[in-house]
Coordinates of C-alpha atoms and ligand atoms in Angstrom, one line a residue:
X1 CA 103.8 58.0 111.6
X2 CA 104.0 59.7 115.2
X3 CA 101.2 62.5 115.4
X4 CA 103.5 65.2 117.8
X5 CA 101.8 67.5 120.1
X6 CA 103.6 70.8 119.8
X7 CA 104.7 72.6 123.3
X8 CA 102.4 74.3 125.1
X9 CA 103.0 77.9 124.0
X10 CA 102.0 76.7 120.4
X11 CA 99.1 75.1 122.0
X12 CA 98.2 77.7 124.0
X13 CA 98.0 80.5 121.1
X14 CA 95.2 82.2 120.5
X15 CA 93.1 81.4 117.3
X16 CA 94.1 82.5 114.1
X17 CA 90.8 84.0 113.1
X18 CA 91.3 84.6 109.6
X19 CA 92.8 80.7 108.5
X20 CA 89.2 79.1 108.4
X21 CA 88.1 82.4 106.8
X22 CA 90.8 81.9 103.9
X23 CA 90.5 78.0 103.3
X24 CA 86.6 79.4 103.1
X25 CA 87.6 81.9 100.9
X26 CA 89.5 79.4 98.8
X27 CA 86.8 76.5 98.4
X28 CA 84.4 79.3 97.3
X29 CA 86.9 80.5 95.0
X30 CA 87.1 77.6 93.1
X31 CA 83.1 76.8 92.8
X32 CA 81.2 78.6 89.9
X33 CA 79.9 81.7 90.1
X34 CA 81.3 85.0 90.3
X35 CA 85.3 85.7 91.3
X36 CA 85.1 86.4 94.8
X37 CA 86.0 90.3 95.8
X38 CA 88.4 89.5 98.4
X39 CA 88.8 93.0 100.3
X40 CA 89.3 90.7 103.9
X41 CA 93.3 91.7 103.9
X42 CA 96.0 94.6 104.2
X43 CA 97.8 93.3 101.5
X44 CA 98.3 95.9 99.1
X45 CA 97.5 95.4 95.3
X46 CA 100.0 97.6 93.9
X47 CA 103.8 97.2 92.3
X48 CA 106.6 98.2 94.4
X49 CA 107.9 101.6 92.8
X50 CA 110.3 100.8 89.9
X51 CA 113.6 102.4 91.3
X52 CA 113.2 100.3 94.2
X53 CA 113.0 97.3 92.3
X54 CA 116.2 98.2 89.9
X55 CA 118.0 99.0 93.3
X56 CA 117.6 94.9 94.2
X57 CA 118.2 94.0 91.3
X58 CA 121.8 95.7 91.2
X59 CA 122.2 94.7 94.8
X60 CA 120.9 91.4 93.8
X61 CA 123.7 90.7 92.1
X62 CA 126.3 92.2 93.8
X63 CA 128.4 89.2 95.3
X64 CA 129.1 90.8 99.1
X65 CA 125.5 90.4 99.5
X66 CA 125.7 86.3 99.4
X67 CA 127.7 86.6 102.2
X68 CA 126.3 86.7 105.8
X69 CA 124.9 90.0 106.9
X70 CA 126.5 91.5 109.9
X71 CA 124.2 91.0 112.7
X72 CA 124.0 95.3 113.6
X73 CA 122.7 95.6 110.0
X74 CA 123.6 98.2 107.2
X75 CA 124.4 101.5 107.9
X76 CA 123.1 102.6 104.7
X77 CA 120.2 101.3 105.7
X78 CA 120.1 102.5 109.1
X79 CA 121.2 106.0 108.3
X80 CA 118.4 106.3 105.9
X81 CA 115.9 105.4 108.6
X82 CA 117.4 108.6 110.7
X83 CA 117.1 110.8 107.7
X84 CA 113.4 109.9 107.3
X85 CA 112.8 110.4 110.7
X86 CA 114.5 113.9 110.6
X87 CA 113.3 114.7 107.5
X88 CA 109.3 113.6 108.4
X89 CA 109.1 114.1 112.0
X90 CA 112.0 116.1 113.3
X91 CA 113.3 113.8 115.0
X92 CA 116.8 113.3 115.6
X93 CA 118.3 109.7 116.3
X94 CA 121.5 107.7 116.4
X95 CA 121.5 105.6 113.5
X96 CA 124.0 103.2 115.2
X97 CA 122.1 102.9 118.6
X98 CA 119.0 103.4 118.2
X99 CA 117.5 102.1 115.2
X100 CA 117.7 97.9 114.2
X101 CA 116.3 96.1 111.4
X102 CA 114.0 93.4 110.5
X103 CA 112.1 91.5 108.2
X104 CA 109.0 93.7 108.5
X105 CA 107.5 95.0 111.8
X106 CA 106.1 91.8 112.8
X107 CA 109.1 90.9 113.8
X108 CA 110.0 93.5 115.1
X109 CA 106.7 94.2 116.8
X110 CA 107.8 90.7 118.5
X111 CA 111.0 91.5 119.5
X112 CA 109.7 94.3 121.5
X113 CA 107.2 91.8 123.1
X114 CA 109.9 89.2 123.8
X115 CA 112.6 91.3 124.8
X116 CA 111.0 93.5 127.5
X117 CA 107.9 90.8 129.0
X118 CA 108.8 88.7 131.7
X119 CA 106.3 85.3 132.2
X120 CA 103.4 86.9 134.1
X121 CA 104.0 90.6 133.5
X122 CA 101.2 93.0 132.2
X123 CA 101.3 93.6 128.0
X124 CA 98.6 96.5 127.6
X125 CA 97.2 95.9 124.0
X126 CA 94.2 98.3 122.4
X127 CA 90.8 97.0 121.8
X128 CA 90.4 96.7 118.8
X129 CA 93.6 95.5 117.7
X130 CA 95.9 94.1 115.4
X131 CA 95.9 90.0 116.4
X132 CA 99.6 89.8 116.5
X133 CA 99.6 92.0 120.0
X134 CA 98.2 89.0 121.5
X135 CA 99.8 86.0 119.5
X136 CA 103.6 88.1 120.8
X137 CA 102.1 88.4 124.3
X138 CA 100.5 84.8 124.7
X139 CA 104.3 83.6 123.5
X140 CA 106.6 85.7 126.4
X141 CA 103.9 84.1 128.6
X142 CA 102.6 87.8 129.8
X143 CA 99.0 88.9 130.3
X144 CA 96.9 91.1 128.4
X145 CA 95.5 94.0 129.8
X146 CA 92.8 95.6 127.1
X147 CA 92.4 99.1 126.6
X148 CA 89.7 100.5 124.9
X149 CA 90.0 103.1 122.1
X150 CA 87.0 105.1 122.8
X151 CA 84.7 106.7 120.1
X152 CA 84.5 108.8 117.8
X153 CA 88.3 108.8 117.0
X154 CA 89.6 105.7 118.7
X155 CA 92.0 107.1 121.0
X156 CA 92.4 105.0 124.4
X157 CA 90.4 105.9 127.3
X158 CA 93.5 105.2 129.6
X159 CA 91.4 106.1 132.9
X160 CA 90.6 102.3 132.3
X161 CA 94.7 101.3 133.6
X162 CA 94.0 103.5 136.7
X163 CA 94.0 100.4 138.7
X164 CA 97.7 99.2 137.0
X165 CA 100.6 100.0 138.5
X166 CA 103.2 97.7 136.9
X167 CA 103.6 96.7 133.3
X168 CA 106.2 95.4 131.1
X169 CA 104.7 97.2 127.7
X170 CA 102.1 99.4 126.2
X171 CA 101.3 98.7 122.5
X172 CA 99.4 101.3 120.5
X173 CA 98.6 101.7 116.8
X174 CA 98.3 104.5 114.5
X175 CA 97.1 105.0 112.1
X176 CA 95.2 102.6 113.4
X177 CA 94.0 99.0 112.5
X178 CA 91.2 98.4 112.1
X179 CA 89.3 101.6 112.5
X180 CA 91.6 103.6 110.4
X181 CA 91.8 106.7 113.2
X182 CA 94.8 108.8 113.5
X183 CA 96.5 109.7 116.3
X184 CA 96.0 112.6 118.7
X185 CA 99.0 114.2 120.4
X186 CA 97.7 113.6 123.6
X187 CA 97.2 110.3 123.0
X188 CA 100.6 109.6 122.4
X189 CA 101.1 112.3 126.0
X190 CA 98.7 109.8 127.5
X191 CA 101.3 106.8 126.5
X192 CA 104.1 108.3 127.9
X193 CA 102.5 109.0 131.4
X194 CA 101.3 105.7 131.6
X195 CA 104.9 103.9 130.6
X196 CA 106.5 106.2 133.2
X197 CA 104.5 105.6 136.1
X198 CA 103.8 101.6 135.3
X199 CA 108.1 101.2 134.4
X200 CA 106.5 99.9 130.8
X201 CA 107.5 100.0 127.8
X202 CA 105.6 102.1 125.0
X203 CA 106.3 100.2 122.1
X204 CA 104.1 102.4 119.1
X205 CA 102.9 100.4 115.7
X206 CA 103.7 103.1 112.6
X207 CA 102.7 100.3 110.4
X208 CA 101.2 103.0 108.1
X209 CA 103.2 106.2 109.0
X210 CA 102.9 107.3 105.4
X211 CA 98.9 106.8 105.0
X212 CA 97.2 109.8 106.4
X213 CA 94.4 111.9 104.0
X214 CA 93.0 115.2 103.5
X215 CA 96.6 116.9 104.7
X216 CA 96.9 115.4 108.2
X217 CA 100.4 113.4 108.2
X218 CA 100.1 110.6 110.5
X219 CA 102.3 112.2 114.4
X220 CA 105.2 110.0 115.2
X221 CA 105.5 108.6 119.1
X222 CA 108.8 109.6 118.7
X223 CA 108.1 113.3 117.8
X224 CA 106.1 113.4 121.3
X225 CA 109.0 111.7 123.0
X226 CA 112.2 113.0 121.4
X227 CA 114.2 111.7 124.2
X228 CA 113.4 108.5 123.3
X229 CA 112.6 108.6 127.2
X230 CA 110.2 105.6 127.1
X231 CA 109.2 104.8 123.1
X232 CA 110.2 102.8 121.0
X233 CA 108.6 102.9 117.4
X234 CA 108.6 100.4 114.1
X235 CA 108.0 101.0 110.9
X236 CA 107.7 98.7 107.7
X237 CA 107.9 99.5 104.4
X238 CA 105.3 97.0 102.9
X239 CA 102.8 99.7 103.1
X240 CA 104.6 102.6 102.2
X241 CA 106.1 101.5 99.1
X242 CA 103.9 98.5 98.6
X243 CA 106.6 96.3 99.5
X244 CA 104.4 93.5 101.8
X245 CA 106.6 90.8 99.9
X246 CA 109.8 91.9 100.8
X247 CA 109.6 91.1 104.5
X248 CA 111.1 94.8 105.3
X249 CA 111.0 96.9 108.9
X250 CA 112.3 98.4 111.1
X251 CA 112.6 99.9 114.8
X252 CA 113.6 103.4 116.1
X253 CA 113.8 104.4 119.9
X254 CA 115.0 104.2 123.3
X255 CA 118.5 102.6 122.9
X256 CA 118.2 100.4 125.4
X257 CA 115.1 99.1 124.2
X258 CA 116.3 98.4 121.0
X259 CA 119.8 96.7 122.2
X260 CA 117.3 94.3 124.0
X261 CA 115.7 93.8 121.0
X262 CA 118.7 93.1 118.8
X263 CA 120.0 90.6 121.2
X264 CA 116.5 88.6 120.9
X265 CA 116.5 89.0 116.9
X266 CA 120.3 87.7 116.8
X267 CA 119.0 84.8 118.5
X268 CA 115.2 83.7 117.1
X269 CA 116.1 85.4 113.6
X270 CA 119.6 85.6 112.8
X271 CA 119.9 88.4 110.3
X272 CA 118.9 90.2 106.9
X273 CA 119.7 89.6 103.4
X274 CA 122.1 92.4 102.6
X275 CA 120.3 93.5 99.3
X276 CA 117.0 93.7 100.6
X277 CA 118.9 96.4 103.3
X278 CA 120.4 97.8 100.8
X279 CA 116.9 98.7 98.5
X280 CA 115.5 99.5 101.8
X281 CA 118.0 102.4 102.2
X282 CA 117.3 103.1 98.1
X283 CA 113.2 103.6 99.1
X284 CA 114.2 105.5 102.0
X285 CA 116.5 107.9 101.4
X286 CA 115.3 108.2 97.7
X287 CA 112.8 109.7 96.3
X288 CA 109.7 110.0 97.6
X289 CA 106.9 111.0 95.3
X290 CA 106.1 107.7 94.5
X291 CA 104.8 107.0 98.2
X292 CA 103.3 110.3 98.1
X293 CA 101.2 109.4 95.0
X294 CA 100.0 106.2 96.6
X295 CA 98.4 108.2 98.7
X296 CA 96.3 109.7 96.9
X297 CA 95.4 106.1 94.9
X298 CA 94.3 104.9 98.5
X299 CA 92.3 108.5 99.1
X300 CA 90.1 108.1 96.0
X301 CA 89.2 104.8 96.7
X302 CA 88.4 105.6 100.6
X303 CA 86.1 108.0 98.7
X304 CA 84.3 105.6 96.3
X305 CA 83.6 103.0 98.8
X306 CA 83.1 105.4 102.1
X307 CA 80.6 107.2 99.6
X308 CA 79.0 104.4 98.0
X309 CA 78.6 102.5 101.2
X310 CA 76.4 105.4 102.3
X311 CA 74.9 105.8 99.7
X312 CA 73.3 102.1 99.9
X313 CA 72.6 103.1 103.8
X314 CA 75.7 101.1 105.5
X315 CA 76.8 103.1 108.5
X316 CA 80.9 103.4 107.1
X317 CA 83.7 105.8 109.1
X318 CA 85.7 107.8 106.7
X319 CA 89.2 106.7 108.0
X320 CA 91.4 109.4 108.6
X321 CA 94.7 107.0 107.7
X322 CA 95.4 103.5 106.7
X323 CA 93.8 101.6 103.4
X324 CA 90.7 100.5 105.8
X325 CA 87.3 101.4 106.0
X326 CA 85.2 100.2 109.5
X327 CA 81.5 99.8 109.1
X328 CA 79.3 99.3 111.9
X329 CA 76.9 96.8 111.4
X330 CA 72.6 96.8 112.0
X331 CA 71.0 96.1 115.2
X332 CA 73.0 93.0 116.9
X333 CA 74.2 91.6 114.0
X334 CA 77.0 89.0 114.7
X335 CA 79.9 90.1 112.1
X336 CA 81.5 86.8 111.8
X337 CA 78.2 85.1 110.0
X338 CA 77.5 88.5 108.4
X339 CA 81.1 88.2 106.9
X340 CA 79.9 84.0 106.0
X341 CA 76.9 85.8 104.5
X342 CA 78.5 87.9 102.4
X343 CA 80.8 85.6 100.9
X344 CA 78.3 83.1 100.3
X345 CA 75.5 85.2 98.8
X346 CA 77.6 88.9 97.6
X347 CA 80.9 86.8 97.2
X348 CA 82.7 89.4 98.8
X349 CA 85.0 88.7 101.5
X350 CA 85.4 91.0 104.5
X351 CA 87.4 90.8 107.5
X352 CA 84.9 90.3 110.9
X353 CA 85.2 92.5 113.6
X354 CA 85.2 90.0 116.4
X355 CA 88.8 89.0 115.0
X356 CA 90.2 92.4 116.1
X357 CA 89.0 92.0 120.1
X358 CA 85.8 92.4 122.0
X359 CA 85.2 95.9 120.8
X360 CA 85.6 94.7 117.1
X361 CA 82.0 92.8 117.8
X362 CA 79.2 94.3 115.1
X363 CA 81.5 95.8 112.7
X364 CA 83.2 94.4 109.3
X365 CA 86.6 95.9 108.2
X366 CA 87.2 96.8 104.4
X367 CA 90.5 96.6 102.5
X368 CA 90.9 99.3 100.0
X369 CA 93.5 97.2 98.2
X370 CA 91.6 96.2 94.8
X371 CA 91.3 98.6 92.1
X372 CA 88.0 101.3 91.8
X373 CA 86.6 98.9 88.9
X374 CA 86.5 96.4 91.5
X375 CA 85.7 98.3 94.4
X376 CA 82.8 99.9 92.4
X377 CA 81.5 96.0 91.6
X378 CA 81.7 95.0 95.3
X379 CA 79.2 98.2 96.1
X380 CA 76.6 96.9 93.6
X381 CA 77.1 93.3 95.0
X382 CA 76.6 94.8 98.6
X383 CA 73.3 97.1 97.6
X384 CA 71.8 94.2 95.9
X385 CA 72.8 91.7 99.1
X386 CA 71.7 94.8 101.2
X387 CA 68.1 94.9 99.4
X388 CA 67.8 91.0 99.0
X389 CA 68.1 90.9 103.0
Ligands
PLP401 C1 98.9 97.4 112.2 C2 99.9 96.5 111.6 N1 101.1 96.3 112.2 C3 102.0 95.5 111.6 C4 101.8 94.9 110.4 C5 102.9 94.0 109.9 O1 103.4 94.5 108.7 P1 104.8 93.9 108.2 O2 105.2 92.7 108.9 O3 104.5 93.7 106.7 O4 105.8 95.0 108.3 C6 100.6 95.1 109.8 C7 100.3 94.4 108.5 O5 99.3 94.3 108.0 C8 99.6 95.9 110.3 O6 98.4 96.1 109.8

């Protein structure tokens, strides 16, 4: 059998940090001891909300939707995503224009990447980041420029891009992975300056508009730029409504932005499955106490572990938004074989800092998508680890 060598830009991708954590992850698994506490991911633990569900099931069965999907996707679909938008932010778009669909906002955090980065081009990504900033930027051959989100609150210190005067996009994220910060208005002011004077792009990650605690709702780019003068913004339900499966997002903003972006998605992805648009526009423009509730699941168990973790004298940031918790580590601990440590010894598995960019170095990120009984087990594993070390 030939062994192939794939093209260069496969070759030439960064690292996925996390694989050799999970096949790790998985030979543990499946030696004795106790079940690992895998808390490494964002992939969250609970059912999508039942209406949602009996909405694809209908649709499911509904034989116009074993046909091909037009490629502008369902208005239903999109009109829903303007009524959230007016109804959460204020914001006012054209569902035809300015809004397009895709399966979840990888993709269309992609598009974005793809559509508007020439070979070459300056991609601005935050450090620390979600990897896939750098995985979209390494394949539209474009070069990363790293801005750093600045403690306490991990906003960008964007005195860094004096120096840059051309750039083909700006990516930001909030509320933010890994550290869990929301957004300041200026921030998001910040952005906009920055993508008018460089002719960039400011493509904003809402990955977890709904997931903001203690009565601050996660700001929407958009609301800052209501002109859709320079943003564009996606959105996913897989957090929302616990819907990671369903491969659903989508993306809202300047409508040439997004016409660029449709043209690339028509191309590399082809189109939806018509039911899963049409239970998108069911979660959207339904009810919405369901996603409201969530919230509050996640908010108690930020509490249990934020407090516990103190309480066994880890140095833990109470996240304003997201399902994460970001703990600093001791001294000059490396976080990658702290992470090895713990799921050797506390078989707990923890996502290492290092895999998030340069300024990720020295902390661990938590998932807070297990239930409290196993959340409350991985504190005692972690204070007996703790004193054991
Ligand atoms: C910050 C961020 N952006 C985007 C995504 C992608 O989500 P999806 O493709 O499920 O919409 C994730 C998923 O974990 C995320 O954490």
């Amino acid at each position: 059998m030939v062994e192939f060598q794939p093209a260069a830009r496969v070759r030439e991708m960064p690292p996925n940090h996390w694989g050799a954590m999970d096949r790790e992850i998985l030979r543990l698994s499946s030696e004795p001891g106790p079940q690992m506490i895998d808390v490494s991911k964002g992939n969250p633990d609970l059912p999508t909300p039942e209406h949602i569900v009996a909405a694809m099931q209908h649709e499911v069965a509904d034989a116009q939707n074993h046909r091909y999907p037009s490629y502008a996707g369902r208005a239903a679909f999109r009109e829903a995503v303007a009524h959230r938008y007016r109804e959460d932010h204020g914001v006012t778009v054209d569902p035809d224009g300015e809004v397009a669909v895709f399966h979840g906002s990888h993709e269309a955090i992609m598009a974005s990447v793809l559509a508007m980065t020439d070979p070459g081009q300056a991609v601005v990504l935050p450090d620390p980041g979600y990897p896939m900033y750098a995985s979209a930027t390494a394949l539209a051959g474009g070069h990363i420029v790293p801005l750093p989100l600045d403690e306490p609150h991990h906003q960008p210190r964007f005195a860094a891009l004096d120096g840059l005067d051309e750039a083909a996009v700006l990516l930001l994220n909030y509320p933010n992975n890994p550290t869990g910060a929301l957004a300041r208005r200026s921030t998001f002011e910040g952005a906009g300056e920055f993508a008018r004077r460089t002719g960039a792009v400011f493509v904003h990650d809402f990955a977890y508009s709904s997931l903001g605690f203690d009565g601050r709702a996660p700001l929407s780019a958009l609301a800052v730029d209501p002109g859709l003068e320079v943003t564009v913004e996606a959105q996913t339900l897989s957090k929302t409504y616990s819907m990671a499966g369903w491969r659903i997002g989508f993306a809202v903003g300047n409508p040439s932005v997004i016409a660029a972006m449709r043209r690339y998605q028509a191309q590399a992805f082809s189109t939806m499955f018509g039911a899963s648009q049409e239970a998108a526009a069911a979660a959207l423009a339904g009810d919405q106490s369901a996603a409201r509730a969530l919230v509050d699941v996640y908010r108690r168990r930020r509490d249990l572990v934020v407090e516990g973790l103190r309480a066994i004298g880890w140095d833990a940031e109470s996240p304003e938004g997201t399902f994460f918790v970001w703990v600093r580590l001791p001294g000059e601990e490396d976080a990658t074989e702290f992470a090895a440590r713990l799921r050797e010894e506390a078989r707990v598995a923890v996502a290492p800092g290092d895999g998030f960019g340069p300024r990720g170095r020295g902390h661990i990120r938590i998932g807070l998508v297990s239930d409290e009984q196993a959340l409350h087990e991985m504190i005692e594993r972690l204070d007996a680890f703790t004193r054991r070390n």
